[in-house]
Tab-separated table of C-alpha atoms in Angstrom:
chain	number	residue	atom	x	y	z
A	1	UNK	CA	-21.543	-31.706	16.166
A	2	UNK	CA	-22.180	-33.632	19.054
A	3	UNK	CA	-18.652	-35.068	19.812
A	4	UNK	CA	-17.505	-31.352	19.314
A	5	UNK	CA	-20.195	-29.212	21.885
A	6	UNK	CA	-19.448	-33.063	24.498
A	7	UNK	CA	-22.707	-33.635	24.178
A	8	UNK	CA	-24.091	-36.831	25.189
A	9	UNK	CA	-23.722	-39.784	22.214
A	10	UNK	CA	-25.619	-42.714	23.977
A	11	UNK	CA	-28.323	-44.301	21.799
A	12	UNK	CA	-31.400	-42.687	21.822
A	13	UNK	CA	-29.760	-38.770	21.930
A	14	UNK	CA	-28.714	-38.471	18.359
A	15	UNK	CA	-32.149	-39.352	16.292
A	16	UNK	CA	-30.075	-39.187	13.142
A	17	UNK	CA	-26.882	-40.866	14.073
A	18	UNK	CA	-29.364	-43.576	16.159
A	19	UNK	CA	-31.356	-43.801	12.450
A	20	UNK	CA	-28.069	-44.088	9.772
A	21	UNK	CA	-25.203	-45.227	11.591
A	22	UNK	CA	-26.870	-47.067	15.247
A	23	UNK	CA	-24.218	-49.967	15.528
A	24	UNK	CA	-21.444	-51.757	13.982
A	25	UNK	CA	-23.435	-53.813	12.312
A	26	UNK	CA	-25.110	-50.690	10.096
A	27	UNK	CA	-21.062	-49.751	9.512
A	28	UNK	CA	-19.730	-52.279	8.170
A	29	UNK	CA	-23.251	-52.604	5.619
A	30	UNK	CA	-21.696	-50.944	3.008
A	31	UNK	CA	-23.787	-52.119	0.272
A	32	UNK	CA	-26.815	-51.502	2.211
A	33	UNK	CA	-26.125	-47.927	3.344
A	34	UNK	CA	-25.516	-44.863	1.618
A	35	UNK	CA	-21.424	-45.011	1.636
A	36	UNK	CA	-19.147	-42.325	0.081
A	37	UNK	CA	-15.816	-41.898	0.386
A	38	UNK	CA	-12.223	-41.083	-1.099
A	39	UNK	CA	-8.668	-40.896	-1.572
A	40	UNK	CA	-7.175	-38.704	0.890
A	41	UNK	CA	-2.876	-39.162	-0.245
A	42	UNK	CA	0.429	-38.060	1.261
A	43	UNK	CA	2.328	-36.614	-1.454
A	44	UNK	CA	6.002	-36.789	-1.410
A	45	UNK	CA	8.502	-34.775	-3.794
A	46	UNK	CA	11.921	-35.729	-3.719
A	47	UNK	CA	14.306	-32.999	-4.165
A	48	UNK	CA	18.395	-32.644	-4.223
A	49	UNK	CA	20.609	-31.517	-2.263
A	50	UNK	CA	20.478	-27.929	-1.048
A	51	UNK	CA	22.748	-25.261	0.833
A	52	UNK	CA	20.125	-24.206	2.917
A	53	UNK	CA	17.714	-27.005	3.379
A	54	UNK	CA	20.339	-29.344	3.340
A	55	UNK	CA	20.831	-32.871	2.295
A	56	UNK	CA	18.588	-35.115	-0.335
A	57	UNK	CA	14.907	-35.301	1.114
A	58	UNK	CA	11.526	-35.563	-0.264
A	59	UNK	CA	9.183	-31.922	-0.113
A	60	UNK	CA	5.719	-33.368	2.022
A	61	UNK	CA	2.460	-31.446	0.873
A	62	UNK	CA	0.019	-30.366	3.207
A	63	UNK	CA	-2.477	-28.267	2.771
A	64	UNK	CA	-5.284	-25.815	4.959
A	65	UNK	CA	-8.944	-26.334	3.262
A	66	UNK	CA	-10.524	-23.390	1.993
A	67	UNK	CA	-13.410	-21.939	3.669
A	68	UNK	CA	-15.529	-22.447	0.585
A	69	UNK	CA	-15.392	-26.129	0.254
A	70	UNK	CA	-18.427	-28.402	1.861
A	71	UNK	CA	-15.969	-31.361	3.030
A	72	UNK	CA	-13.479	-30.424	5.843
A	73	UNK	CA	-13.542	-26.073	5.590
A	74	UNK	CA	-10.411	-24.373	7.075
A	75	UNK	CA	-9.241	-27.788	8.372
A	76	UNK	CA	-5.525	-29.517	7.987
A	77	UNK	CA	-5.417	-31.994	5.299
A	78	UNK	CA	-3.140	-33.810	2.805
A	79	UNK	CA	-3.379	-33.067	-0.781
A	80	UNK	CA	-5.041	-34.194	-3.402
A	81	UNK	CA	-7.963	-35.489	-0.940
A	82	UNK	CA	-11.063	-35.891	-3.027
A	83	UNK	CA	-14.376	-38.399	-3.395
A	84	UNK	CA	-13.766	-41.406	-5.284
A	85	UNK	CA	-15.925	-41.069	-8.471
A	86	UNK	CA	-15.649	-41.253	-12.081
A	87	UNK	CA	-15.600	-38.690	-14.754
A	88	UNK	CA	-17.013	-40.122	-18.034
A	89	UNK	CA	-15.799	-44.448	-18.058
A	90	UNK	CA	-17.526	-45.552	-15.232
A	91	UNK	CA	-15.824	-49.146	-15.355
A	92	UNK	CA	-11.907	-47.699	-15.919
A	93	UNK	CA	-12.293	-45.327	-13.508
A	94	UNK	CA	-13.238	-47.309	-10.657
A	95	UNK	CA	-9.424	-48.060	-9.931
A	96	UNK	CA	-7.849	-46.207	-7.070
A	97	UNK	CA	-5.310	-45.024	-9.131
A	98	UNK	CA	-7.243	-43.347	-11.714
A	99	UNK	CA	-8.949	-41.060	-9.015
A	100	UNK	CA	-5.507	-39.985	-7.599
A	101	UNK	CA	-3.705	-39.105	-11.529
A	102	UNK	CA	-7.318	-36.800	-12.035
A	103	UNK	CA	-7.338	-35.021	-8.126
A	104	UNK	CA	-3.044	-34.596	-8.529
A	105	UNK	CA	-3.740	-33.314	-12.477
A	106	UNK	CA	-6.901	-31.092	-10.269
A	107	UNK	CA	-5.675	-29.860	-6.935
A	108	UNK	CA	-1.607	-29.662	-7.633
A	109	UNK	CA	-0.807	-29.165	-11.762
A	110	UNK	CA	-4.026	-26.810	-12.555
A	111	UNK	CA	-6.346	-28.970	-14.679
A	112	UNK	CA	-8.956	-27.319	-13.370
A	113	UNK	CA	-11.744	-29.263	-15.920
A	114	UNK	CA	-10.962	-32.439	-14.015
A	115	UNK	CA	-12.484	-31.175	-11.027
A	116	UNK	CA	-16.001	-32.659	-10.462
A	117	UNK	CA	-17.310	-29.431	-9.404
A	118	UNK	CA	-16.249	-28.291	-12.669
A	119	UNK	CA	-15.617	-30.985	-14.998
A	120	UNK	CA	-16.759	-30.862	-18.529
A	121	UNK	CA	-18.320	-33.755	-19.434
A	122	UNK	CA	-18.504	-33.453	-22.690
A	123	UNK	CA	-14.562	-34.755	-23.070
A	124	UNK	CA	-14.579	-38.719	-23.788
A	125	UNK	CA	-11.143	-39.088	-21.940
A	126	UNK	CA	-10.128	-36.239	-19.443
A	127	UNK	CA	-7.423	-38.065	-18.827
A	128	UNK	CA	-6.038	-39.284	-22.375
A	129	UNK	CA	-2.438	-38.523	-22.123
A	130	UNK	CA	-2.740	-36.030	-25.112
A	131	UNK	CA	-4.740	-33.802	-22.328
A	132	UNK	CA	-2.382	-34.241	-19.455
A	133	UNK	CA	-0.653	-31.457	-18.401
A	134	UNK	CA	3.368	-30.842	-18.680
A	135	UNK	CA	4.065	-32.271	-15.076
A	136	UNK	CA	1.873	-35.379	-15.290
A	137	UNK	CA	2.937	-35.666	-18.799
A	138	UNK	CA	6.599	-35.884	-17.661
A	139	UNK	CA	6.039	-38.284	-15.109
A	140	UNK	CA	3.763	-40.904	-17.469
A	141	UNK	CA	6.582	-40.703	-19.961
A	142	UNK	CA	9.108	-43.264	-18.039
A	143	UNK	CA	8.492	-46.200	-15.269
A	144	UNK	CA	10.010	-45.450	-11.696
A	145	UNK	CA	9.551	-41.509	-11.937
A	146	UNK	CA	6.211	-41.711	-9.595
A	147	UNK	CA	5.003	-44.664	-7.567
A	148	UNK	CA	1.286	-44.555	-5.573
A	149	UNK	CA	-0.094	-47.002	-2.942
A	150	UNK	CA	-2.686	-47.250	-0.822
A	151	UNK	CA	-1.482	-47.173	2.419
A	152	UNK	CA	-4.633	-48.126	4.228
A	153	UNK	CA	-8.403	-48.633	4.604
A	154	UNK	CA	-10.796	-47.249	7.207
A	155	UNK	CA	-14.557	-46.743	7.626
A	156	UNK	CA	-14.842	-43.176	9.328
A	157	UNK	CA	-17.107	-43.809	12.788
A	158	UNK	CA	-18.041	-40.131	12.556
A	159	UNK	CA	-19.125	-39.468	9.329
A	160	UNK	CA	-19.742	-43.191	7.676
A	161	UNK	CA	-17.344	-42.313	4.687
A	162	UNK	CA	-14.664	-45.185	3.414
A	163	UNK	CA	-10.958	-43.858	3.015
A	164	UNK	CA	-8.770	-45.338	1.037
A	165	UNK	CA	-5.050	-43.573	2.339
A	166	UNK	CA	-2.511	-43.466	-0.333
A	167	UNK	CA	0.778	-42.255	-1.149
A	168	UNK	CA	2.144	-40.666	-3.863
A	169	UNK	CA	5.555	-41.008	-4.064
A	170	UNK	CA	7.648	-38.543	-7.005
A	171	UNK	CA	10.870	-40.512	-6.916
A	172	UNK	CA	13.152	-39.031	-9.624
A	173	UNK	CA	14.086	-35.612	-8.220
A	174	UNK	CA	14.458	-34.182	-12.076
A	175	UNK	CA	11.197	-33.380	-11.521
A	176	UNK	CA	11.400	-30.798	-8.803
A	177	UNK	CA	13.790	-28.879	-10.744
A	178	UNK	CA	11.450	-28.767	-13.660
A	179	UNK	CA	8.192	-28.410	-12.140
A	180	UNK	CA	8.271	-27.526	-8.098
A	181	UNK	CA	7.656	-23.773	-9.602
A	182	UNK	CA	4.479	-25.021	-11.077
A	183	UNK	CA	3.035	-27.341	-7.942
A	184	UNK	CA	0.361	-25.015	-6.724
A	185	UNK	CA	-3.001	-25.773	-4.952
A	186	UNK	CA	-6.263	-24.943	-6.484
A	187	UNK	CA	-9.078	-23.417	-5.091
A	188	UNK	CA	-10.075	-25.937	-2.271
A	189	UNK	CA	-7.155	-24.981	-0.442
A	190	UNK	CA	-6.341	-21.733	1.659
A	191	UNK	CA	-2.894	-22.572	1.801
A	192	UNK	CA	0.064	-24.716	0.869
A	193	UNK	CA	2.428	-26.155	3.500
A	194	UNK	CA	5.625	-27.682	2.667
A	195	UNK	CA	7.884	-29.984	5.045
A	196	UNK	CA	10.849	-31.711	4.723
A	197	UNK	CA	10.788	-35.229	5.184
A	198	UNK	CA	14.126	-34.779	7.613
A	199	UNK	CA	12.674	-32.370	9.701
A	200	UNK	CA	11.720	-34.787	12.342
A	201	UNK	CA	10.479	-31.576	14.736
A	202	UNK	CA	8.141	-29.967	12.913
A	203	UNK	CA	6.827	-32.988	11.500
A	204	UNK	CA	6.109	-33.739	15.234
A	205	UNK	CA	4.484	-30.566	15.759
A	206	UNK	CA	2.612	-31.081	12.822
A	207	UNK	CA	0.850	-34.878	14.024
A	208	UNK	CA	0.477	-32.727	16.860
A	209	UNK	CA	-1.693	-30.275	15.396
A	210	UNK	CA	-5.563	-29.893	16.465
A	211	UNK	CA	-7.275	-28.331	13.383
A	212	UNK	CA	-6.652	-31.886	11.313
A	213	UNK	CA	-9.466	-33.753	9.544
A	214	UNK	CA	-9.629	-37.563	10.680
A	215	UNK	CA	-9.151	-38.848	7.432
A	216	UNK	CA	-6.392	-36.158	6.795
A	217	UNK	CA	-4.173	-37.646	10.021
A	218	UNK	CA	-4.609	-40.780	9.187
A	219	UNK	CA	-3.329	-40.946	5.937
A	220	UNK	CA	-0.510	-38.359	7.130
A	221	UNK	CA	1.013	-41.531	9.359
A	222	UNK	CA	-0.361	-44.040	7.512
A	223	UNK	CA	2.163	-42.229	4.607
A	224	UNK	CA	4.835	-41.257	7.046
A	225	UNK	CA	5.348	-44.840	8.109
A	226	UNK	CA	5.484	-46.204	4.209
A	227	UNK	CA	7.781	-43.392	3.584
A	228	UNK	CA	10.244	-44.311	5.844
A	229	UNK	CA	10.240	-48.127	5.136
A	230	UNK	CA	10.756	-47.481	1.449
A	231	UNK	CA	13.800	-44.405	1.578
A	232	UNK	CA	15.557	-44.229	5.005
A	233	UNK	CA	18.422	-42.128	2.666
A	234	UNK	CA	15.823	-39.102	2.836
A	235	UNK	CA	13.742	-39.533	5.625
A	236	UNK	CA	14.074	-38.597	9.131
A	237	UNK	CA	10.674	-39.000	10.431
A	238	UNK	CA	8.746	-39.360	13.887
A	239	UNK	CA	8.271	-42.991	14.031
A	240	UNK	CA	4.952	-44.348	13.614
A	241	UNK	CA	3.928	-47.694	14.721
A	242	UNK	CA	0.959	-49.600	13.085
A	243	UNK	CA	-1.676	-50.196	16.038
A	244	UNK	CA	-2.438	-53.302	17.272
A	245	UNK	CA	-5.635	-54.907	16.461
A	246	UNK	CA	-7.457	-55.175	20.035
Protein backbone atom coordinates (compact mmCIF):
# COMPACT_ATOMS: atom_id res chain seq x y z
CA UNK A 1 0.00 0.00 0.00
CA UNK A 2 2.74 2.11 0.71
CA UNK A 3 4.85 1.74 -2.52
CA UNK A 4 1.43 2.38 -4.32
CA UNK A 5 0.02 5.93 -2.37
CA UNK A 6 4.63 6.89 -2.60
CA UNK A 7 4.56 6.93 0.72
CA UNK A 8 7.66 6.98 2.60
CA UNK A 9 9.33 3.15 3.11
CA UNK A 10 12.39 4.07 5.36
CA UNK A 11 12.64 1.95 8.52
CA UNK A 12 10.72 3.03 11.21
CA UNK A 13 7.41 4.22 8.83
CA UNK A 14 5.97 0.85 8.10
CA UNK A 15 5.51 -0.81 11.83
CA UNK A 16 4.50 -4.00 10.08
CA UNK A 17 6.85 -4.23 7.21
CA UNK A 18 9.74 -2.84 9.95
CA UNK A 19 8.29 -6.02 12.30
CA UNK A 20 8.05 -9.13 9.42
CA UNK A 21 10.18 -8.31 6.66
CA UNK A 22 12.98 -5.30 8.29
CA UNK A 23 16.13 -6.47 6.24
CA UNK A 24 17.61 -8.97 4.04
CA UNK A 25 18.59 -10.90 6.54
CA UNK A 26 14.66 -11.59 7.79
CA UNK A 27 14.18 -12.47 3.71
CA UNK A 28 16.20 -14.80 3.04
CA UNK A 29 15.04 -16.70 6.79
CA UNK A 30 12.78 -18.79 5.20
CA UNK A 31 12.54 -21.38 7.74
CA UNK A 32 12.24 -18.88 10.38
CA UNK A 33 9.48 -16.71 8.90
CA UNK A 34 6.12 -17.35 7.88
CA UNK A 35 6.86 -18.05 3.91
CA UNK A 36 4.16 -18.93 1.32
CA UNK A 37 4.37 -19.04 -2.05
CA UNK A 38 3.60 -20.71 -5.56
CA UNK A 39 3.77 -21.66 -9.02
CA UNK A 40 2.89 -18.87 -11.15
CA UNK A 41 3.52 -20.78 -15.14
CA UNK A 42 3.55 -19.54 -18.73
CA UNK A 43 1.50 -21.86 -20.60
CA UNK A 44 2.22 -22.47 -24.16
CA UNK A 45 -0.15 -24.39 -26.76
CA UNK A 46 1.26 -25.20 -29.91
CA UNK A 47 -1.06 -25.06 -32.73
CA UNK A 48 -0.81 -25.65 -36.78
CA UNK A 49 -0.80 -23.81 -39.36
CA UNK A 50 -3.66 -21.43 -40.05
CA UNK A 51 -5.08 -19.13 -42.97
CA UNK A 52 -5.66 -16.42 -40.82
CA UNK A 53 -3.28 -16.57 -37.97
CA UNK A 54 -0.76 -17.84 -40.07
CA UNK A 55 2.16 -20.10 -39.76
CA UNK A 56 2.92 -22.95 -36.87
CA UNK A 57 3.09 -21.07 -33.38
CA UNK A 58 2.32 -21.89 -29.90
CA UNK A 59 -1.31 -20.11 -28.34
CA UNK A 60 0.30 -18.07 -24.89
CA UNK A 61 -2.37 -17.94 -21.97
CA UNK A 62 -2.85 -15.01 -20.03
CA UNK A 63 -5.31 -14.29 -17.96
CA UNK A 64 -7.16 -10.96 -15.91
CA UNK A 65 -7.85 -12.11 -12.08
CA UNK A 66 -11.25 -12.01 -10.98
CA UNK A 67 -12.38 -9.49 -8.62
CA UNK A 68 -13.37 -12.18 -6.15
CA UNK A 69 -10.09 -13.78 -5.53
CA UNK A 70 -7.86 -12.58 -2.28
CA UNK A 71 -4.35 -12.93 -4.22
CA UNK A 72 -3.80 -10.41 -7.10
CA UNK A 73 -7.90 -9.13 -7.87
CA UNK A 74 -8.45 -7.67 -11.40
CA UNK A 75 -4.67 -7.85 -12.00
CA UNK A 76 -2.68 -9.40 -15.25
CA UNK A 77 -1.38 -12.76 -14.61
CA UNK A 78 -0.30 -16.06 -16.23
CA UNK A 79 -2.34 -19.08 -15.79
CA UNK A 80 -2.52 -21.62 -13.69
CA UNK A 81 -0.85 -19.32 -10.83
CA UNK A 82 -1.71 -20.89 -7.52
CA UNK A 83 -0.03 -21.56 -3.76
CA UNK A 84 2.12 -24.44 -3.58
CA UNK A 85 0.32 -26.92 -1.23
CA UNK A 86 -0.80 -30.36 -1.11
CA UNK A 87 -4.13 -31.95 -1.39
CA UNK A 88 -4.24 -35.25 0.59
CA UNK A 89 -0.10 -36.97 0.25
CA UNK A 90 1.71 -34.46 1.87
CA UNK A 91 5.21 -36.09 0.93
CA UNK A 92 4.25 -36.75 -3.12
CA UNK A 93 2.90 -33.64 -3.45
CA UNK A 94 5.64 -31.53 -2.42
CA UNK A 95 7.15 -31.74 -6.06
CA UNK A 96 6.74 -28.71 -8.24
CA UNK A 97 5.26 -30.62 -10.75
CA UNK A 98 2.49 -32.11 -8.94
CA UNK A 99 1.14 -28.55 -7.98
CA UNK A 100 1.18 -27.43 -11.69
CA UNK A 101 -0.82 -31.05 -13.24
CA UNK A 102 -3.65 -30.13 -10.11
CA UNK A 103 -3.84 -25.90 -10.82
CA UNK A 104 -3.75 -26.83 -15.06
CA UNK A 105 -6.49 -29.92 -14.24
CA UNK A 106 -8.17 -26.60 -11.81
CA UNK A 107 -7.89 -23.29 -13.57
CA UNK A 108 -7.74 -24.52 -17.51
CA UNK A 109 -9.60 -28.30 -17.98
CA UNK A 110 -12.53 -27.70 -15.23
CA UNK A 111 -11.67 -30.03 -12.33
CA UNK A 112 -13.08 -27.82 -10.24
CA UNK A 113 -12.65 -30.40 -6.88
CA UNK A 114 -8.92 -29.86 -7.21
CA UNK A 115 -9.20 -26.42 -6.27
CA UNK A 116 -8.14 -25.84 -2.60
CA UNK A 117 -10.91 -23.53 -2.06
CA UNK A 118 -13.00 -26.33 -3.00
CA UNK A 119 -11.30 -29.51 -2.86
CA UNK A 120 -12.88 -32.55 -1.42
CA UNK A 121 -10.79 -34.13 0.76
CA UNK A 122 -12.29 -37.01 1.20
CA UNK A 123 -10.66 -38.45 -2.36
CA UNK A 124 -7.29 -40.48 -1.50
CA UNK A 125 -5.77 -39.46 -4.96
CA UNK A 126 -7.31 -36.33 -6.75
CA UNK A 127 -5.01 -36.83 -9.09
CA UNK A 128 -5.00 -40.76 -9.86
CA UNK A 129 -5.08 -40.84 -13.54
CA UNK A 130 -8.51 -42.70 -13.44
CA UNK A 131 -9.82 -39.03 -12.20
CA UNK A 132 -8.01 -36.91 -14.70
CA UNK A 133 -9.92 -35.25 -17.03
CA UNK A 134 -10.00 -35.95 -21.05
CA UNK A 135 -7.26 -33.23 -21.81
CA UNK A 136 -4.81 -34.14 -19.04
CA UNK A 137 -5.68 -37.66 -19.67
CA UNK A 138 -4.53 -37.28 -23.32
CA UNK A 139 -1.46 -35.66 -22.55
CA UNK A 140 -0.26 -38.37 -19.59
CA UNK A 141 -0.95 -41.07 -22.13
CA UNK A 142 2.48 -40.59 -24.29
CA UNK A 143 6.10 -38.94 -23.38
CA UNK A 144 6.96 -35.62 -25.36
CA UNK A 145 3.18 -34.41 -25.66
CA UNK A 146 3.74 -31.77 -22.59
CA UNK A 147 7.02 -30.72 -21.04
CA UNK A 148 7.12 -28.24 -17.63
CA UNK A 149 10.13 -26.43 -16.06
CA UNK A 150 10.76 -24.14 -13.69
CA UNK A 151 12.06 -21.31 -15.20
CA UNK A 152 13.14 -19.46 -12.12
CA UNK A 153 13.19 -18.67 -8.38
CA UNK A 154 12.53 -15.40 -6.57
CA UNK A 155 11.67 -14.23 -3.04
CA UNK A 156 8.98 -11.37 -3.63
CA UNK A 157 10.51 -8.03 -1.63
CA UNK A 158 6.91 -6.82 -1.42
CA UNK A 159 4.95 -9.40 -0.17
CA UNK A 160 7.67 -12.11 1.32
CA UNK A 161 6.11 -14.96 -0.90
CA UNK A 162 8.67 -17.56 -2.82
CA UNK A 163 7.85 -18.07 -6.66
CA UNK A 164 8.80 -20.77 -8.31
CA UNK A 165 8.20 -19.56 -12.42
CA UNK A 166 7.49 -22.40 -14.65
CA UNK A 167 6.56 -23.27 -18.02
CA UNK A 168 4.30 -25.45 -19.39
CA UNK A 169 5.04 -26.31 -22.63
CA UNK A 170 2.00 -28.52 -24.87
CA UNK A 171 4.31 -29.64 -27.64
CA UNK A 172 2.29 -32.00 -29.89
CA UNK A 173 -0.19 -29.67 -31.60
CA UNK A 174 -2.87 -32.80 -31.87
CA UNK A 175 -3.88 -31.48 -28.90
CA UNK A 176 -5.22 -28.11 -29.87
CA UNK A 177 -7.35 -29.63 -32.38
CA UNK A 178 -8.87 -31.91 -29.84
CA UNK A 179 -9.11 -29.85 -26.88
CA UNK A 180 -8.42 -25.82 -27.52
CA UNK A 181 -12.51 -25.81 -27.51
CA UNK A 182 -12.38 -27.09 -24.02
CA UNK A 183 -9.30 -24.76 -22.47
CA UNK A 184 -11.38 -22.40 -20.43
CA UNK A 185 -10.52 -20.48 -17.18
CA UNK A 186 -12.33 -21.08 -14.00
CA UNK A 187 -13.63 -18.80 -11.69
CA UNK A 188 -10.42 -16.91 -10.51
CA UNK A 189 -10.19 -15.36 -13.72
CA UNK A 190 -12.28 -12.43 -15.36
CA UNK A 191 -10.95 -13.15 -18.57
CA UNK A 192 -8.89 -15.23 -20.95
CA UNK A 193 -6.26 -13.68 -23.23
CA UNK A 194 -4.69 -15.50 -25.97
CA UNK A 195 -1.37 -14.46 -27.96
CA UNK A 196 0.53 -15.84 -30.48
CA UNK A 197 3.92 -16.62 -29.78
CA UNK A 198 4.89 -14.76 -33.36
CA UNK A 199 3.24 -11.76 -32.62
CA UNK A 200 6.29 -10.00 -31.48
CA UNK A 201 4.05 -6.48 -31.13
CA UNK A 202 1.55 -7.23 -28.99
CA UNK A 203 3.61 -9.36 -26.97
CA UNK A 204 5.58 -6.06 -26.49
CA UNK A 205 2.62 -4.21 -25.58
CA UNK A 206 1.73 -6.80 -23.36
CA UNK A 207 5.40 -6.71 -21.02
CA UNK A 208 4.42 -3.29 -21.36
CA UNK A 209 1.31 -3.44 -19.57
CA UNK A 210 0.79 -1.69 -15.98
CA UNK A 211 -2.03 -3.72 -14.31
CA UNK A 212 0.56 -6.97 -14.02
CA UNK A 213 1.20 -8.79 -10.73
CA UNK A 214 5.10 -9.03 -9.94
CA UNK A 215 5.15 -12.55 -9.84
CA UNK A 216 2.85 -12.66 -12.99
CA UNK A 217 5.73 -10.55 -15.18
CA UNK A 218 8.23 -12.34 -14.06
CA UNK A 219 7.37 -15.61 -14.96
CA UNK A 220 5.85 -14.07 -18.33
CA UNK A 221 9.81 -13.35 -19.42
CA UNK A 222 11.23 -15.70 -17.41
CA UNK A 223 8.87 -18.17 -19.94
CA UNK A 224 9.27 -16.01 -22.98
CA UNK A 225 13.02 -16.35 -22.88
CA UNK A 226 12.85 -20.45 -22.36
CA UNK A 227 10.38 -20.43 -25.09
CA UNK A 228 12.42 -19.06 -27.54
CA UNK A 229 15.66 -21.03 -26.72
CA UNK A 230 13.78 -24.30 -26.99
CA UNK A 231 11.45 -23.61 -30.57
CA UNK A 232 12.81 -20.67 -32.66
CA UNK A 233 10.44 -22.57 -35.63
CA UNK A 234 7.34 -20.94 -33.71
CA UNK A 235 8.47 -18.18 -31.86
CA UNK A 236 8.95 -14.67 -32.72
CA UNK A 237 9.30 -13.05 -29.45
CA UNK A 238 10.62 -9.67 -27.84
CA UNK A 239 13.94 -10.72 -26.68
CA UNK A 240 14.54 -11.03 -23.13
CA UNK A 241 17.87 -11.00 -21.59
CA UNK A 242 18.58 -12.69 -18.16
CA UNK A 243 19.83 -9.74 -15.76
CA UNK A 244 23.03 -9.55 -14.53
CA UNK A 245 23.73 -10.33 -11.02
CA UNK A 246 25.03 -6.83 -9.54
Amino acid sequence: DALADQRSIQQGELPLRDLYLPDLRSVLDVSGRLCAGGVPALCAIARPADPYRGGRDYALLIQERSSEVVNAARRLAVIPKGFHQPLTDARADARIGATLVRKLEDELFGRREVGMATADQRIAAPLHPSRLSEPMRWLSAAPGRMHTECTGFGLNLVSGNYEFACLIVIEDEEFWDRYGGQVEANWEASGLRLYSSRDADLISELIAEETWTNEGLFALLQGIRRLSELDGARVKLPVVEPRQPM
